Amino acid sequence: MDLNELTGRAGEWMKGAGPQSDIVISSRIRLARNIAEFPFIRRCTATDRAAIDKAVRDRLAEVPQLTDLAYMRVDELSDVDRHFLAERQLISRELVEAEGARSVAIDANERLSLMINEEDHLRIQVMKSGFDLVAAWDQINEVDDLLESKLTYAFHDKLGYLTACPTNVGTGMRVSVMLHLPALVITQQIEKVFRSLQKINLAVRGLYGEGSQAMGDFYQISNQITLGRSEIELRNQVHDVVPMIIDYERRARDFLLKQNQQDLHDKISRAYGILRTAQTISSEETMHLLSSVRMGVNLGLIDDLLIADINKLFVDTQPAHLQKLRGGPLDTAGRNSERALYLRRYLSQKEKDGADQN
Amino acid sequence: MKCQQCEKPATFHITELTGEQPQEIHLCEGCAQKYLMQTPGTGMPGKASLAGMLAQQLKVADTAKELEKLDEKCCPICGISFFEFRNQGRLGCPHDYVFFASELEPLIVNIHGDLLHKGKHPLTHKRSTESQTKLIQLRREMNEAIRLEQYERASELRDTIRNLEEGEEQSEDDHTV
């Protein structure tokens, strides 16, 4: 796979498609697996790591359904390319920062990625645009079965799949849904939602970018427990709670529209104005403003743009993406002006397209 | 604003949402990197909080002397000591779940509220657990022999490993035919 080809393309979760994609960015499931005849990563020698990498790669080649995956040695990629994959959520931050032989295999539409030598020998991840955990589970379960027919996983009759960290033991499964919740943030109800989720053992995390607090009002909800419940039960727990949060967010948006539409419209228009005209802008400010504009598009207050445009801008304005698009390394100041330039060009083009249509 | 962990200016402002109350943390770039590495964005406790949980549990269960003794306990397969696990929050090999079972069980119950897997099982069992763990142990012994320049011993071990691997591939083939 040529990473430069990916650069101009929107990956699966940026498509802004799929059920409830105005609020749900993506649905993701990952499974942690280890190969029985090797120690866990912490106790692996360089030889072990290379052998694990080779074993998985060789077995992948034997599974007809998985031979199309593009395999890459992450340790042989440049720093920018590693971060580029992480910004697209194809690999984890842990895989970016780790040392030694490690790799990833990705399918062409960026739905499936297999990380080798992450915290566990194998991390299988399936990502779907919008709210689609059922399809995500079906796909990952199938991939897991295919791999398991070729590899012997570390498995314990009582404890299930054995993982390097006891927090993942059992199913090794993490189900997560990324939500965009700007109205719950504005109306200060978000903490209430978090507290109620924690009571039912679900974790909530903000999305981190380049130096910031929970950026762009993106929140990820995931299961904390991995043992003692079946995969379907774990999936359903997240699956059942997400519609309630979507409903809260929609009600908060209605409330904002009813209470002070002018204020809201003003806030969103100003955010849009800054993005279209700024000469230098940080990643943090970009995320913050794009979040407002995204809600504006959803509420019909901005009509030049689609949700897919905003999702693309969220990703393209991240540091590694900017540098890939620009075709060379940039320091922070350089990135800030390149980011502003990119936004001005993209948004003025969209405005022009919109005007041409009218 | 200064970084909460060193003297540099704080450029990262993190809101931690995993506790009872959201918590604001202000860090410089270096400390923030470390902090974020510790708690990867997957919703699971970072190794610091895992170690804390473990320490808390052990405090209740053991005296300092018993803890010291426990820390020295090493898995015969991968060689990890309980101390290393306690420090890093990561186990060394699948056998640790058996070898440290009595120490791990209360921790697992604390995290998951359960000790019994109810999810899917591998469809096939191609290799016995003993030969899998044996392979981990033999490879470790071989590396150790190489390190000590005991090349004769290393090549013996290499042959044993090869036989074990080939023997299994043989039986795998039998299995699929």
mmCIF file of C-alpha atoms in Angstrom, chain A residues 1-11 14 72 84-85 88 90 106-110 312 316 321:
data_model
loop_
_atom_site.group_PDB
_atom_site.id
_atom_site.type_symbol
_atom_site.label_atom_id
_atom_site.label_comp_id
_atom_site.label_asym_id
_atom_site.label_seq_id
_atom_site.Cartn_x
_atom_site.Cartn_y
_atom_site.Cartn_z
ATOM 1 C CA MET A 1 0.000 0.000 0.000
ATOM 2 C CA ASP A 2 1.321 3.413 -0.949
ATOM 3 C CA LEU A 3 0.683 5.699 2.001
ATOM 4 C CA ASN A 4 0.778 8.726 -0.293
ATOM 5 C CA GLU A 5 -2.240 7.326 -2.084
ATOM 6 C CA LEU A 6 -4.144 7.197 1.200
ATOM 7 C CA THR A 7 -3.318 10.838 1.870
ATOM 8 C CA GLY A 8 -5.903 12.355 -0.419
ATOM 9 C CA ARG A 9 -8.530 9.759 0.411
ATOM 10 C CA ALA A 10 -11.144 9.634 3.132
ATOM 11 C CA GLY A 11 -10.869 6.500 5.247
ATOM 12 C CA MET A 14 -14.282 9.877 7.872
ATOM 13 C CA MET A 72 3.623 -2.718 6.579
ATOM 14 C CA PHE A 84 -0.207 9.488 9.790
ATOM 15 C CA LEU A 85 -1.540 5.959 10.361
ATOM 16 C CA ARG A 88 -6.381 7.728 10.627
ATOM 17 C CA LEU A 90 -5.374 2.489 11.753
ATOM 18 C CA ILE A 106 -4.759 -2.909 6.553
ATOM 19 C CA ASP A 107 -7.535 -3.536 4.060
ATOM 20 C CA ALA A 108 -8.043 -1.162 1.128
ATOM 21 C CA ASN A 109 -11.106 0.593 2.534
ATOM 22 C CA GLU A 110 -9.484 1.028 5.963
ATOM 23 C CA LYS A 312 -12.072 15.088 6.314
ATOM 24 C CA ASP A 316 -6.364 16.485 7.169
ATOM 25 C CA HIS A 321 -1.582 14.632 7.508
#
